[in-house]
PDB file of C-alpha atoms in Angstrom:
ATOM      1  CA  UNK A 244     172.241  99.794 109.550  1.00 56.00           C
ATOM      2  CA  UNK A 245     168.301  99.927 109.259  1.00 57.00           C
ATOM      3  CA  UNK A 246     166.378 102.057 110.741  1.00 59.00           C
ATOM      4  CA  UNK A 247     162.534 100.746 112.125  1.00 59.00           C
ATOM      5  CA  UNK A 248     159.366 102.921 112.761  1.00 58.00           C
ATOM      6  CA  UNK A 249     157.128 101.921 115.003  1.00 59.00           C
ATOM      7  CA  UNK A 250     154.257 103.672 114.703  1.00 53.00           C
ATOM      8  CA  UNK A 251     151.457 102.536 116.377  1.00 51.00           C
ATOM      9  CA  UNK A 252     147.807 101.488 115.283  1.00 50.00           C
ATOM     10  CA  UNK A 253     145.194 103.456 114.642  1.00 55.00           C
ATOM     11  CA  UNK A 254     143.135 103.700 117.511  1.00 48.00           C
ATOM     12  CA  UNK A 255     140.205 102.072 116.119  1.00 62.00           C
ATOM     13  CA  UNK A 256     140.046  99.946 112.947  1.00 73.00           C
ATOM     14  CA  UNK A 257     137.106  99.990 111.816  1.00 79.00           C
ATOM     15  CA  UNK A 258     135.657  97.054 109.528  1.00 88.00           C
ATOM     16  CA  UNK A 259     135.406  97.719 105.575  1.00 92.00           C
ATOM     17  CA  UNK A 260     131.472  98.293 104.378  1.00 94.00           C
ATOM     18  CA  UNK A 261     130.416  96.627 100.917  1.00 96.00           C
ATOM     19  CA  UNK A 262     130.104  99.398  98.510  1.00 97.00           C
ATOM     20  CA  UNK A 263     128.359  96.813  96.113  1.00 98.00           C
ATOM     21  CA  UNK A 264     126.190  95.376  99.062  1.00 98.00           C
ATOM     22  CA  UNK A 265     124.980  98.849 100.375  1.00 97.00           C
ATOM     23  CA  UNK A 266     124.116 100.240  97.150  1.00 98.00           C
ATOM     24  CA  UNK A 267     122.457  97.268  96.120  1.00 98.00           C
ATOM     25  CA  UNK A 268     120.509  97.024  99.379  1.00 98.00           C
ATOM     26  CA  UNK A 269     119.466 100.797  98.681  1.00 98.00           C
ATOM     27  CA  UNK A 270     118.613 100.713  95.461  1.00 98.00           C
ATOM     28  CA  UNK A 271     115.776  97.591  96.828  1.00 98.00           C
ATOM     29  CA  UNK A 272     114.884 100.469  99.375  1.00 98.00           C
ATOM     30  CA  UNK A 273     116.229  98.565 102.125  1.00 98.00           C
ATOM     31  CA  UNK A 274     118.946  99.315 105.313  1.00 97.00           C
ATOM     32  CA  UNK A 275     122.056  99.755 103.505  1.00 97.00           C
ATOM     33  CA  UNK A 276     123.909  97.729 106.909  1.00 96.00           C
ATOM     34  CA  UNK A 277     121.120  94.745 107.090  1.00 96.00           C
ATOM     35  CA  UNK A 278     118.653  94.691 104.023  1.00 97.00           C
ATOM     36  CA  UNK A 279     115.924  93.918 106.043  1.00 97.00           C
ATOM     37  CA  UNK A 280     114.351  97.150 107.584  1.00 97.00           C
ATOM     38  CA  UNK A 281     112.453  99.300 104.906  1.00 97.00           C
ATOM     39  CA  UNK A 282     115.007 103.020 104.066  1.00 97.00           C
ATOM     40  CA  UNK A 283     112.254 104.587 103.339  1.00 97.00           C
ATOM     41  CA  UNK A 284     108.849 105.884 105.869  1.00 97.00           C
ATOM     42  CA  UNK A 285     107.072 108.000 102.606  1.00 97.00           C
ATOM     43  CA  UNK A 286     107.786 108.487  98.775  1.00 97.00           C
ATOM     44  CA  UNK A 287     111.676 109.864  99.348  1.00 96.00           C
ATOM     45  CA  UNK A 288     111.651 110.175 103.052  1.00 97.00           C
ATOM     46  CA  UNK A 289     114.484 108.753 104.828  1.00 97.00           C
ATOM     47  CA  UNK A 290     113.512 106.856 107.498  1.00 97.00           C
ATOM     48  CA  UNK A 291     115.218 108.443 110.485  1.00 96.00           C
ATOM     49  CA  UNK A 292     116.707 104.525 111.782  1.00 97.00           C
ATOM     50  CA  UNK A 293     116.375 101.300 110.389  1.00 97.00           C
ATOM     51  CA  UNK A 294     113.073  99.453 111.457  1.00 97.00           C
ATOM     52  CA  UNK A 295     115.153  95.977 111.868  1.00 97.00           C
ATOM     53  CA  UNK A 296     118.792  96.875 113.160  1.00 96.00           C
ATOM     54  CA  UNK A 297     118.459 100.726 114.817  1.00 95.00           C
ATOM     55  CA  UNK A 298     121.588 101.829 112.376  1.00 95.00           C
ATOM     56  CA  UNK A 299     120.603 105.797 112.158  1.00 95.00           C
ATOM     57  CA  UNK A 300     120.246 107.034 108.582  1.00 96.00           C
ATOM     58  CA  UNK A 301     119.606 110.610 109.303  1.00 94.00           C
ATOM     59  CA  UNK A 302     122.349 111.361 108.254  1.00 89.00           C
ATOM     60  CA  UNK A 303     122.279 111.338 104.252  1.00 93.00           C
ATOM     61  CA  UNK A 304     122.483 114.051 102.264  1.00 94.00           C
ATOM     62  CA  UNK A 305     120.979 112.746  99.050  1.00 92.00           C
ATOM     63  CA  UNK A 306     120.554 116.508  97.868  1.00 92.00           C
ATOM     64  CA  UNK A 307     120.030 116.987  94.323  1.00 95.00           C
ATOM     65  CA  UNK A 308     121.857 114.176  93.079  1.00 96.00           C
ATOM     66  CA  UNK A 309     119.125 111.432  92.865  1.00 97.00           C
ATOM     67  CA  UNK A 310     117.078 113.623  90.419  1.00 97.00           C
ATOM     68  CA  UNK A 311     119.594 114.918  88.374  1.00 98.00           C
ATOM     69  CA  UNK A 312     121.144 110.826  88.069  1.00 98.00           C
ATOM     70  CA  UNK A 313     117.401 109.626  87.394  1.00 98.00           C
ATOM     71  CA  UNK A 314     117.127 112.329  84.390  1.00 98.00           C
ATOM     72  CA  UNK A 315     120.350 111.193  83.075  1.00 98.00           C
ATOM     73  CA  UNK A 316     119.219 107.392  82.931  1.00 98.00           C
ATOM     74  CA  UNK A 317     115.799 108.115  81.652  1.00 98.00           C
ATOM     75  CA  UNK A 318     116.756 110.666  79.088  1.00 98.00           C
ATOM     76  CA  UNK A 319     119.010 108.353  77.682  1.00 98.00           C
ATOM     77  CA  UNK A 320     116.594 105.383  77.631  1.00 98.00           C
ATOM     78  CA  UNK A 321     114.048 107.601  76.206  1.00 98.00           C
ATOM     79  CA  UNK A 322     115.802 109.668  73.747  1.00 98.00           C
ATOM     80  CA  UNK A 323     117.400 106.346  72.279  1.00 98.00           C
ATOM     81  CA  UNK A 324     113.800 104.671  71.970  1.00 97.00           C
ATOM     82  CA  UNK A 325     112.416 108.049  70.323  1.00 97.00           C
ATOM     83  CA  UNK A 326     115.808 107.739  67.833  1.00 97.00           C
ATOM     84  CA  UNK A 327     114.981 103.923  67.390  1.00 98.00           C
ATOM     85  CA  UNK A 328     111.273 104.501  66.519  1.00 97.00           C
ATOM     86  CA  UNK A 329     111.877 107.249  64.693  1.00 97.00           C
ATOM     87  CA  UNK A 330     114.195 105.582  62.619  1.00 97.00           C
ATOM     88  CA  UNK A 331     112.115 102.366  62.234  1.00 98.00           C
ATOM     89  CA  UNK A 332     109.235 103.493  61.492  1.00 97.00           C
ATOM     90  CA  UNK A 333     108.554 107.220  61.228  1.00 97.00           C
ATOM     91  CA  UNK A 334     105.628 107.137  63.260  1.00 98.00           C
ATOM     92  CA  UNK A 335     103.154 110.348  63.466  1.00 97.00           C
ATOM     93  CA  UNK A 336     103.992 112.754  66.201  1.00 96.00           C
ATOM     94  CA  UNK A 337     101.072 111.829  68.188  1.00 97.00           C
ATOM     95  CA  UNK A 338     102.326 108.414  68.208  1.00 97.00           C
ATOM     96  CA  UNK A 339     105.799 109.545  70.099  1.00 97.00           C
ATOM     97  CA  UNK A 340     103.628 111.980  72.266  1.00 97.00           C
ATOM     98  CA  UNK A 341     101.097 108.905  73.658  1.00 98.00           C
ATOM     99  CA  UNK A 342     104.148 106.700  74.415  1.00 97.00           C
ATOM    100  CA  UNK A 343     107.135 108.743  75.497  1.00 98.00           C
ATOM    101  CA  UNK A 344     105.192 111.131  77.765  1.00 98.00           C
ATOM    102  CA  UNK A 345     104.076 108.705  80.179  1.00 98.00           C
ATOM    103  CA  UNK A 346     106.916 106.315  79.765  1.00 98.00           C
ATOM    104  CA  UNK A 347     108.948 109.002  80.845  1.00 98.00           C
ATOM    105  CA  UNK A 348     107.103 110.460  83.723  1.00 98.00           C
ATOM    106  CA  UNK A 349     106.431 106.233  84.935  1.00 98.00           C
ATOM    107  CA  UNK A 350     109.985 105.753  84.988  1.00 98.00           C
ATOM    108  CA  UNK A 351     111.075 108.904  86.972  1.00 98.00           C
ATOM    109  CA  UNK A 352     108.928 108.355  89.529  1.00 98.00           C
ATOM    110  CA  UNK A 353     109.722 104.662  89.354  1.00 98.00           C
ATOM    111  CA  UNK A 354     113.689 104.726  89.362  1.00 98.00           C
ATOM    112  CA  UNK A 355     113.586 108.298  91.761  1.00 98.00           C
ATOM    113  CA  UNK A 356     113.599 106.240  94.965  1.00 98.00           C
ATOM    114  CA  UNK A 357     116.105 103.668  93.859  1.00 98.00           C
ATOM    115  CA  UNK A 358     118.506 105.790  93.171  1.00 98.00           C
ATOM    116  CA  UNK A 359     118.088 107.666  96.418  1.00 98.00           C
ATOM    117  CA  UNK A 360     118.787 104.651  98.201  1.00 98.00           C
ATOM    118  CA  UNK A 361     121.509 103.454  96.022  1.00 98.00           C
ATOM    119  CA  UNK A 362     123.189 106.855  96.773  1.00 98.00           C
ATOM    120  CA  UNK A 363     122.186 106.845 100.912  1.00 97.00           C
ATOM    121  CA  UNK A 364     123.769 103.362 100.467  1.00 97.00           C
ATOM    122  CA  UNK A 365     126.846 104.677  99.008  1.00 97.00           C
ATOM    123  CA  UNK A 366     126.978 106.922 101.802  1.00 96.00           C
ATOM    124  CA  UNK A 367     126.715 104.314 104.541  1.00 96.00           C
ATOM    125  CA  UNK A 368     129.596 102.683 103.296  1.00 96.00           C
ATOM    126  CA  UNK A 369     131.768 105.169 102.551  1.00 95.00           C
ATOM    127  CA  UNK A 370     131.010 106.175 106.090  1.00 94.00           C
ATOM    128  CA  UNK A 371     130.255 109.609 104.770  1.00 93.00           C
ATOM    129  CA  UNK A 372     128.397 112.651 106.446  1.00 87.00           C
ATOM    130  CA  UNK A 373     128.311 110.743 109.672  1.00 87.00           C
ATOM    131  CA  UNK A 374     127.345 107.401 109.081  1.00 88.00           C
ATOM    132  CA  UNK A 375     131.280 106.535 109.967  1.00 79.00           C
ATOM    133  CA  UNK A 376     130.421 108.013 113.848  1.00 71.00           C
ATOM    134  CA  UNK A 377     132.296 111.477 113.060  1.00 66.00           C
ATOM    135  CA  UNK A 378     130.495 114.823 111.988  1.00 62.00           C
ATOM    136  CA  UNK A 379     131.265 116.520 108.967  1.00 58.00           C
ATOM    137  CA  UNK A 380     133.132 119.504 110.040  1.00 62.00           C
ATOM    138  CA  UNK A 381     132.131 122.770 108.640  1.00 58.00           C
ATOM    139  CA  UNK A 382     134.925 125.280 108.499  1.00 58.00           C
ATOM    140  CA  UNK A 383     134.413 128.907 109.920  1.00 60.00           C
ATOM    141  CA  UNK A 384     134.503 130.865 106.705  1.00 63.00           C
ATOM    142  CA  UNK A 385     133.741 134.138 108.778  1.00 63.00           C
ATOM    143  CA  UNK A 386     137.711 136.000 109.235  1.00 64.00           C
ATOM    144  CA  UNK A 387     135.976 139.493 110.530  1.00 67.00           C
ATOM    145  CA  UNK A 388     137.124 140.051 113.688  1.00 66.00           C
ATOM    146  CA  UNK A 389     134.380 139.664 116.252  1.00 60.00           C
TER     147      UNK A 389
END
């Protein structure tokens, strides 16, 4: 004796994103859903829809995690070229001072945006914080009685 379950479909499939392809596509500041249309309208402003295709992309929430990912990557590249120089050569501290200052503050400001669009990316195709159609639901926290 077997026993079937028919349950039936979800209501609407909808089709897989590229993780790879929307990151990608952010990180060259572009429209995580066509690559065309710029993501950005200043610096780290999110445009509020894509130029090219419409697709809305007000709704990231970037937050802190851009910075605190574009510290990570340029402390490590920087602290391993100080170790490496330092090790080399043993250069005066003036030396590290006139290259590793502005290296570092070049790169932030150079890799900031990237990874803000890498991340809104992300988003998009993880359908996240409403880029899937649905809002993100915030729970009433308040049990007072009213």
């Amino acid at each position: 004796m077997s026993i079937e379950f028919n349950a039936p479909p979800p209501a609407s499939v909808e089709p897989k994103r590229s993780i790879t392809d929307a990151m990608l596509r952010g990180a060259r500041q572009r429209c995580p859903a066509c690559g065309a249309g710029a993501m950005f309208r200043a610096y780290l402003k999110v445009a509020d829809a894509c130029p090219a295709c419409g697709e809305e992309l007000h709704h990231q929430r970037a937050d802190d995690a851009p910075p605190y990912f574009t510290m990570v990557i340029v402390g490590h590249v920087v602290i391993g070229g100080v170790l490496l120089l330092e090790t080399a050569y043993a250069p005066p501290s003036w030396v590290h001072l006139t290259l590793w200052l502005p290296l570092t503050v070049i790169l932030s400001l150079w890799l900031l945006p990237r990874v803000k669009g890498a991340l809104v990316g992300l988003q998009w195709a993880l359908r996240m914080h409403g880029f899937g159609g649905a809002t993100d639901e915030t729970p009433d926290l308040d049990t007072r009685p009213h």
